Coordinates of C-alpha atoms in Angstrom, one line a residue:
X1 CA -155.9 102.3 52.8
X2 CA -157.2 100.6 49.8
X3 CA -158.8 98.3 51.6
X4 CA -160.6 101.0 53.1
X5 CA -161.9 102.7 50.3
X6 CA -163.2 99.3 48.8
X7 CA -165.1 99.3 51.8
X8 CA -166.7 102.6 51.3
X9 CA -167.0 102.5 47.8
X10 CA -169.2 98.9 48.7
X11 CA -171.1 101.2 51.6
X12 CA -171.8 103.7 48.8
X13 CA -173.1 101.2 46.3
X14 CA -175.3 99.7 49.4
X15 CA -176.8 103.4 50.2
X16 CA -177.9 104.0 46.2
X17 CA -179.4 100.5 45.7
X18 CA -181.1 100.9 48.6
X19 CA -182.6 104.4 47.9
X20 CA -183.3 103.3 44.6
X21 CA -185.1 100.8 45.3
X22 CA -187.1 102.1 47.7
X23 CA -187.5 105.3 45.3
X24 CA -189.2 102.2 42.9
X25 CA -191.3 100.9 45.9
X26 CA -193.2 104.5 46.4
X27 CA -193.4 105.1 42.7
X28 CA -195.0 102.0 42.6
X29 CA -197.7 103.1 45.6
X30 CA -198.2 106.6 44.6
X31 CA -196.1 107.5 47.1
X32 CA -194.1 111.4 46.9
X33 CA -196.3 112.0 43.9
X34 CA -195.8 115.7 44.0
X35 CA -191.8 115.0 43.5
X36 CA -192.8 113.7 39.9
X37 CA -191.2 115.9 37.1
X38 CA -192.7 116.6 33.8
X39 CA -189.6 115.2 32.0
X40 CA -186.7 113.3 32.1
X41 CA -183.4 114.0 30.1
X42 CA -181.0 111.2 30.5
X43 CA -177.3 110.4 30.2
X44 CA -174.9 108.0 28.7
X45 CA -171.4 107.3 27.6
X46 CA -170.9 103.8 26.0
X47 CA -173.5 101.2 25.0
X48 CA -172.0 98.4 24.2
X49 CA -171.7 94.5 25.1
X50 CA -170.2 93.9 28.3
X51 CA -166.4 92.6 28.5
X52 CA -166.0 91.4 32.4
X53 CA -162.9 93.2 33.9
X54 CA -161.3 93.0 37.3
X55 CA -160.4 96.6 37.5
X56 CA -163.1 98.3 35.7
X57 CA -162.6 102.0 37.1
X58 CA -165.3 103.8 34.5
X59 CA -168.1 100.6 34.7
X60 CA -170.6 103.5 35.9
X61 CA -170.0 104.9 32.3
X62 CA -171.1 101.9 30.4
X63 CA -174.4 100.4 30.4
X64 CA -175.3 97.6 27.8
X65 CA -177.9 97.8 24.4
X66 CA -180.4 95.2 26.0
X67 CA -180.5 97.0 29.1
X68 CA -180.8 100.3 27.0
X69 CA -183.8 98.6 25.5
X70 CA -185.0 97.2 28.7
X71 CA -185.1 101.2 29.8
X72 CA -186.8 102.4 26.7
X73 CA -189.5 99.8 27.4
X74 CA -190.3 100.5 30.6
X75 CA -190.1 104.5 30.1
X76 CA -193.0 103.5 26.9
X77 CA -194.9 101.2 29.9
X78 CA -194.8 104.5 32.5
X79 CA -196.2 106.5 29.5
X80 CA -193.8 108.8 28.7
X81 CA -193.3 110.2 25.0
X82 CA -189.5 110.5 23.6
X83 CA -188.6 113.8 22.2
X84 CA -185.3 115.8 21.1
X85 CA -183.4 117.5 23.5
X86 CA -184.0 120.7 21.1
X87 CA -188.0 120.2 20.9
X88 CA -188.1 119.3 24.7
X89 CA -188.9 122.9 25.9
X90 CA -191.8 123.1 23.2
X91 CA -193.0 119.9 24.1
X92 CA -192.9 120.9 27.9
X93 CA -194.7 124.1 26.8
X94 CA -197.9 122.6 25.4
X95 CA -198.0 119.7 27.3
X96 CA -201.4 118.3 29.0
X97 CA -201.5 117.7 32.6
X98 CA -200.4 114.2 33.0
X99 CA -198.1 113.9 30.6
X100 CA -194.2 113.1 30.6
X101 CA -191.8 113.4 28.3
X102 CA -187.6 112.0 27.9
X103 CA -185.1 112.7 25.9
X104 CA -181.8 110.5 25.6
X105 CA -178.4 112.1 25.3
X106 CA -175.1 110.3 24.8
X107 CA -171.7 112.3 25.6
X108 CA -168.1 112.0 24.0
X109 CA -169.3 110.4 20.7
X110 CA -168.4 107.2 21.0
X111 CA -168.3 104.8 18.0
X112 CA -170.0 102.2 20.0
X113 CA -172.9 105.1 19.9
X114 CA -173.5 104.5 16.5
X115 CA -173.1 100.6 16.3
X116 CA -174.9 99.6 19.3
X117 CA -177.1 102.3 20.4
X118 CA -178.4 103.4 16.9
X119 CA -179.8 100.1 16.2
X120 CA -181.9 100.2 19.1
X121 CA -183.0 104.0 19.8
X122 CA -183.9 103.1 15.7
X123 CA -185.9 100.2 16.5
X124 CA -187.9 102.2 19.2
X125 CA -188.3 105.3 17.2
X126 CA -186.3 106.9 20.1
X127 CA -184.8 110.8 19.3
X128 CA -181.2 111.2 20.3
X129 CA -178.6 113.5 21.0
X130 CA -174.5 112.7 20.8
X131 CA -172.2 115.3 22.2
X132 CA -169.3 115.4 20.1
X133 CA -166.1 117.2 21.1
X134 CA -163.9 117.6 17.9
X135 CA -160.5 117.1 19.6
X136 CA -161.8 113.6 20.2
X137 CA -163.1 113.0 16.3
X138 CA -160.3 115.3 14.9
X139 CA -157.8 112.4 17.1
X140 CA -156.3 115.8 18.4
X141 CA -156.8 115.4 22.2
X142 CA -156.8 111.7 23.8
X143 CA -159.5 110.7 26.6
X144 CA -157.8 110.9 29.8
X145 CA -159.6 108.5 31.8
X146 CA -159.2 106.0 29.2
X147 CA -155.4 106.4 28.8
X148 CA -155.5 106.3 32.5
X149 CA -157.4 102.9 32.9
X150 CA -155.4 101.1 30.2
X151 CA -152.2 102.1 32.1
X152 CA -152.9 100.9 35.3
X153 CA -154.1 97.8 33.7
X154 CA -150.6 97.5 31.8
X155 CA -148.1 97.8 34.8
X156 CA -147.7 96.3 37.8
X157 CA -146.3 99.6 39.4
X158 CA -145.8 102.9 38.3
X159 CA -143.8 106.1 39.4
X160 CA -145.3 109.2 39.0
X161 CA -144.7 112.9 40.2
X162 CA -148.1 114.6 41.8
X163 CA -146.3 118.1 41.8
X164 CA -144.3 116.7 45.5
X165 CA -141.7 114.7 44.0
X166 CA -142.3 111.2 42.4
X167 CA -143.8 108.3 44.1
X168 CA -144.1 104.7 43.3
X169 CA -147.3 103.0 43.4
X170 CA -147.8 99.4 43.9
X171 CA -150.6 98.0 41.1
X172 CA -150.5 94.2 42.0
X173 CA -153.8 94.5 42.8
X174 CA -157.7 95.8 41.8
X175 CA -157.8 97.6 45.1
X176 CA -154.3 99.4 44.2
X177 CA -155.0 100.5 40.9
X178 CA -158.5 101.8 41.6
X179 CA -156.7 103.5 44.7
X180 CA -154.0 104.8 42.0
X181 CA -156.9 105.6 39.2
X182 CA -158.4 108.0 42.2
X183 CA -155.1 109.6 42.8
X184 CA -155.0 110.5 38.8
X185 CA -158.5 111.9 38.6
X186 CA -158.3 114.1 41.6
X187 CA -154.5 115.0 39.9
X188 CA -156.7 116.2 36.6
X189 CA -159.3 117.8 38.5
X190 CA -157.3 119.6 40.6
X191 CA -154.7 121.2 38.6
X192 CA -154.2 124.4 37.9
X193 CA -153.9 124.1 33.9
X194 CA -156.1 120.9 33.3
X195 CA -154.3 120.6 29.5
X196 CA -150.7 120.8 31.5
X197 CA -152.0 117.8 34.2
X198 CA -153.5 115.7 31.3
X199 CA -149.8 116.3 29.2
X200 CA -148.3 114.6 31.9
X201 CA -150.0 111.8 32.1
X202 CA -150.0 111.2 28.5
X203 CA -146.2 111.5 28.5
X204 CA -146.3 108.4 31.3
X205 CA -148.6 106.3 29.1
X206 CA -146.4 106.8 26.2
X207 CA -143.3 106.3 28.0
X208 CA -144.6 102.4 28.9
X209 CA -145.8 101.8 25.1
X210 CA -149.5 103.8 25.5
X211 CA -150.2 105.8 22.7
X212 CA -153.6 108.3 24.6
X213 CA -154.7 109.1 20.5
X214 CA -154.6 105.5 19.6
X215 CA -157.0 104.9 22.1
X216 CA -159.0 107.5 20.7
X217 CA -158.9 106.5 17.3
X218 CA -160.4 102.9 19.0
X219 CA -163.3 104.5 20.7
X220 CA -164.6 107.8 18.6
X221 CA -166.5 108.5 15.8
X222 CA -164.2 110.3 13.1
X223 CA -165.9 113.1 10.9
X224 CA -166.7 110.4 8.3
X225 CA -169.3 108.5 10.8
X226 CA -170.5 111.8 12.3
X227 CA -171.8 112.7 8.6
X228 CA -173.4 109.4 8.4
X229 CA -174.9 109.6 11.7
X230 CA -176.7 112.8 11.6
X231 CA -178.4 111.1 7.8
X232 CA -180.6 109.3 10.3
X233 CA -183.7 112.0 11.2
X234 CA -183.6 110.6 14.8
X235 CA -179.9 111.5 15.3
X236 CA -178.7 114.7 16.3
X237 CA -175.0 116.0 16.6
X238 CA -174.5 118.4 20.3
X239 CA -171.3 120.4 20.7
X240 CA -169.2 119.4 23.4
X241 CA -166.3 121.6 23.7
X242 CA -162.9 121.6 21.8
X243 CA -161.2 119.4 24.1
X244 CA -163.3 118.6 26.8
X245 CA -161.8 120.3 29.5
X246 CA -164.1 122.1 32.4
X247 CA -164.9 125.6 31.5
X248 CA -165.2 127.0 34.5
X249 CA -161.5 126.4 35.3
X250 CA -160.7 128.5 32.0
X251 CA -160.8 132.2 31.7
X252 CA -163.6 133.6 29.8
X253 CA -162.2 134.1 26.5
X254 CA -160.9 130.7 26.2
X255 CA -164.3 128.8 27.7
X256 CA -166.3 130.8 24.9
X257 CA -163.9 129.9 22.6
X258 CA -164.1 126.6 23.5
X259 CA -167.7 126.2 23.4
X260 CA -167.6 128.3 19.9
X261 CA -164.7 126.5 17.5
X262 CA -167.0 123.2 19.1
X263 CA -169.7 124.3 17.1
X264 CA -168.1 125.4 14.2
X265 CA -166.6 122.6 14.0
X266 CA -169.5 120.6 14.3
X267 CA -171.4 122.5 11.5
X268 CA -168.6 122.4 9.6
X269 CA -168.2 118.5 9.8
X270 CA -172.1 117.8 9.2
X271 CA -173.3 120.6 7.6
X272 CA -175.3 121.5 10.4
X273 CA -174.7 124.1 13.5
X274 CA -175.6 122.5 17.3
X275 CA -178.5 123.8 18.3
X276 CA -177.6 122.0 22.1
X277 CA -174.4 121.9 24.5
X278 CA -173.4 119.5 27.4
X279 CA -170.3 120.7 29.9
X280 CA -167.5 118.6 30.2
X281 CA -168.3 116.7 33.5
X282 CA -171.3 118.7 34.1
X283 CA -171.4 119.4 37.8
X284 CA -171.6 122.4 39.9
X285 CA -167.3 122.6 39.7
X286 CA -166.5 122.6 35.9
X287 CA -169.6 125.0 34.9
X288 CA -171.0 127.9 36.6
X289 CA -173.2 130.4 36.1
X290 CA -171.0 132.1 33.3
X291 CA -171.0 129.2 31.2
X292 CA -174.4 129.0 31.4
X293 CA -175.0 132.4 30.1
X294 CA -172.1 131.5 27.3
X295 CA -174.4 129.0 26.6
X296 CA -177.0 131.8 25.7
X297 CA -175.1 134.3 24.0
X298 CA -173.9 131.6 21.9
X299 CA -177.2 130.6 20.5
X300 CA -177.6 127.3 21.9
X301 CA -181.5 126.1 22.6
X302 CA -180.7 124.2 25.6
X303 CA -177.5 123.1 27.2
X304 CA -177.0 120.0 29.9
X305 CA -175.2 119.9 33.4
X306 CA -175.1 116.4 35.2
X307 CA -176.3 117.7 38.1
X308 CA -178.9 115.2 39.2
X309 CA -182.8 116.0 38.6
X310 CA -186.4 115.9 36.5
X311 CA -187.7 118.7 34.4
X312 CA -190.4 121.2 35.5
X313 CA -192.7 123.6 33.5
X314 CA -190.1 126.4 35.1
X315 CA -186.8 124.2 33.8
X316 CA -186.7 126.1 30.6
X317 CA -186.8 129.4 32.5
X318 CA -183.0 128.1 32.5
X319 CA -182.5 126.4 29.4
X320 CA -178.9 126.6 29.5
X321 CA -178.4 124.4 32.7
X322 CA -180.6 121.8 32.4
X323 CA -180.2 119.1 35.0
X324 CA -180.0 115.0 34.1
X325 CA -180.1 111.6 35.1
X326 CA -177.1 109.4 34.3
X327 CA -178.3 105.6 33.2
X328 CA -175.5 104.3 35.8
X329 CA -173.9 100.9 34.7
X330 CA -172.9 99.4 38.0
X331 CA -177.5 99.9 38.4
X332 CA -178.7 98.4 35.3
X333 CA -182.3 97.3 36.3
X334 CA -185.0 98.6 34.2
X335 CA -187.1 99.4 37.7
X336 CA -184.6 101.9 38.8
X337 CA -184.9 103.9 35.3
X338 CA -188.5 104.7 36.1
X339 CA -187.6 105.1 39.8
X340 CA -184.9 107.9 38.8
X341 CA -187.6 109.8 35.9
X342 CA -189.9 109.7 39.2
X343 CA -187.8 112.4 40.8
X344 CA -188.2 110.7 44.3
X345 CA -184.4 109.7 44.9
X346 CA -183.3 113.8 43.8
X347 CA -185.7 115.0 46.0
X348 CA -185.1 112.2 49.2
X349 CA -181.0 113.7 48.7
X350 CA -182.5 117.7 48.8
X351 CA -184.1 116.3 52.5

């Protein structure tokens, strides 16, 4: 079985790099012109130097500052203008035929945000947008996939109880723990009370010497860098939940409150209220339509999905589930950045 999933995972990463870069190829040749949005609105998680790891299950979510700066570059070369994630729609609004616009967004508030992203999006002149949810900065709530990865990494097996009685699973290998790593996320995902699942799985790190908020504490921004990152004018703080669970698994009461204490929070942490919100994960099964119109009732300007896609004139019709494009680490080529703002590989998956 793992062996098999290695396979299709290697099948998978075949299919994208081949779409992508034929997606560059017809950019290149004017090809598919008319699937060419007006903007872009990207995503990451870290930026940081790369450390080389044989089981690396969240690589996709890490992408390093030189190739950052690589992207920036070429996005400057296609002609596109960076702009906040709040001033997009305006932009968008008054914008000349021909023009393109991107805005960069960061989720989860890592510290490596501020120490190796700043510098650059600084250098560039480059507006961006961290989504901070306080459980992470307030070290109330631990980062499950993290806890996850560094306790596969520390045990060479580990028994665990799914909900049908515990099983052991072998982690000798990379194959086995990514095959294990799976088994957790679809465990999260799928549970009826995401807080309960994630409880668990804390209480198994713990129990083999894992401490979920010290990890944490390593990887977020507290309050204290949060207030110095919003003193640079090109930073801006977005809410991102409480505790980063998916709303659309929550009653309403609690996903509004969720969405609300994260921007209280914020403004009381920075001395400024979110004008923008991304949903924990993002896609089509953690926010719905009622989040979206949360989204509005709470005051938000624009709010983010990661649901694949390029901006339209009609985007902020809906400017509480805006789609965009994750900057990918296991497809850090500069080529590929302009290929995905083009549009062409969202609109060759629609066919």
């Amino acid at each position: 079985m793992p062996i098999r999933n290695a396979m299709r995972q290697g099948l998978k990463r075949a299919v994208i790099t081949g779409g992508l870069e034929f997606a560059h190829l017809a950019e290149r040749v004017g090809l598919m012109a008319s699937a060419r949005g007006m903007g872009a609105i990207f995503t990451l998680h870290h930026v940081r130097p790369k450390v080389p790891q044989t089981f690396d299950p969240n690589a996709h979510l890490e992408i390093t500052p030189e190739f950052l700066e690589a992207a920036i570059e070429h996005l400057q070369d296609e002609g596109y203008q960076f702009v906040a994630l709040a001033d997009m729609a305006a932009r968008l609004a008054i914008a000349r035929a021909g023009e393109r616009f991107a805005a960069f967004t960061l989720d989860d508030g890592y510290r490596n945000n501020a120490v190796h992203a700043q510098p650059v999006f600084t250098r560039h002149k480059v507006p961006f947008t961290v989504f901070v949810a306080p459980g992470l900065s307030c070290k109330t709530h631990g980062i499950w996939w993290e806890t996850v990865t560094e306790l596969l990494r520390a045990v060479p097996h580990l028994e665990f109880d799914f909900g049908s009685g515990p099983v052991t699973m072998p982690l000798a290998t990379p194959f086995q723990k990514q095959a294990a790593y799976a088994r957790f996320a679809r465990f999260v995902h799928e549970a009826a009370d995401e807080a309960e699942a994630i409880a668990r799985l804390d209480a198994a790190a713990k129990a083999h010497g894992i401490d979920p908020l010290m990890i944490t504490e390593r990887l977020v921004m507290r309050e204290p860098e949060l207030k110095s990152l919003v003193l640079n004018p090109l930073a801006s703080i977005g809410a991102h939940t409480v505790s980063h669970r998916a709303l659309s698994r929550l009653d309403e009461e609690e996903a509004r409150h969720e969405m609300e204490q994260s921007a209280e929070r914020i403004a009381a942490i920075t001395g400024q209220r979110p004008e923008t919100f991304a949903y924990p994960y993002g896609d089509r099964a953690a926010a719905s339509p009622r989040e979206y119109r949360l989204a509005r009732d709470l005051g938000f300007r624009a709010a983010v999905t990661t649901e694949p896609g390029t901006l339209s004139a009609r985007s902020f019709d809906t400017p509480t589930a805006l789609p965009r494009i994750s900057l990918n680490g296991l497809y850090q080529k500069p080529k590929y950045v302009g290929a995905l703002a083009s549009g062409i590989p969202f609109r060759l998956l629609r066919r």
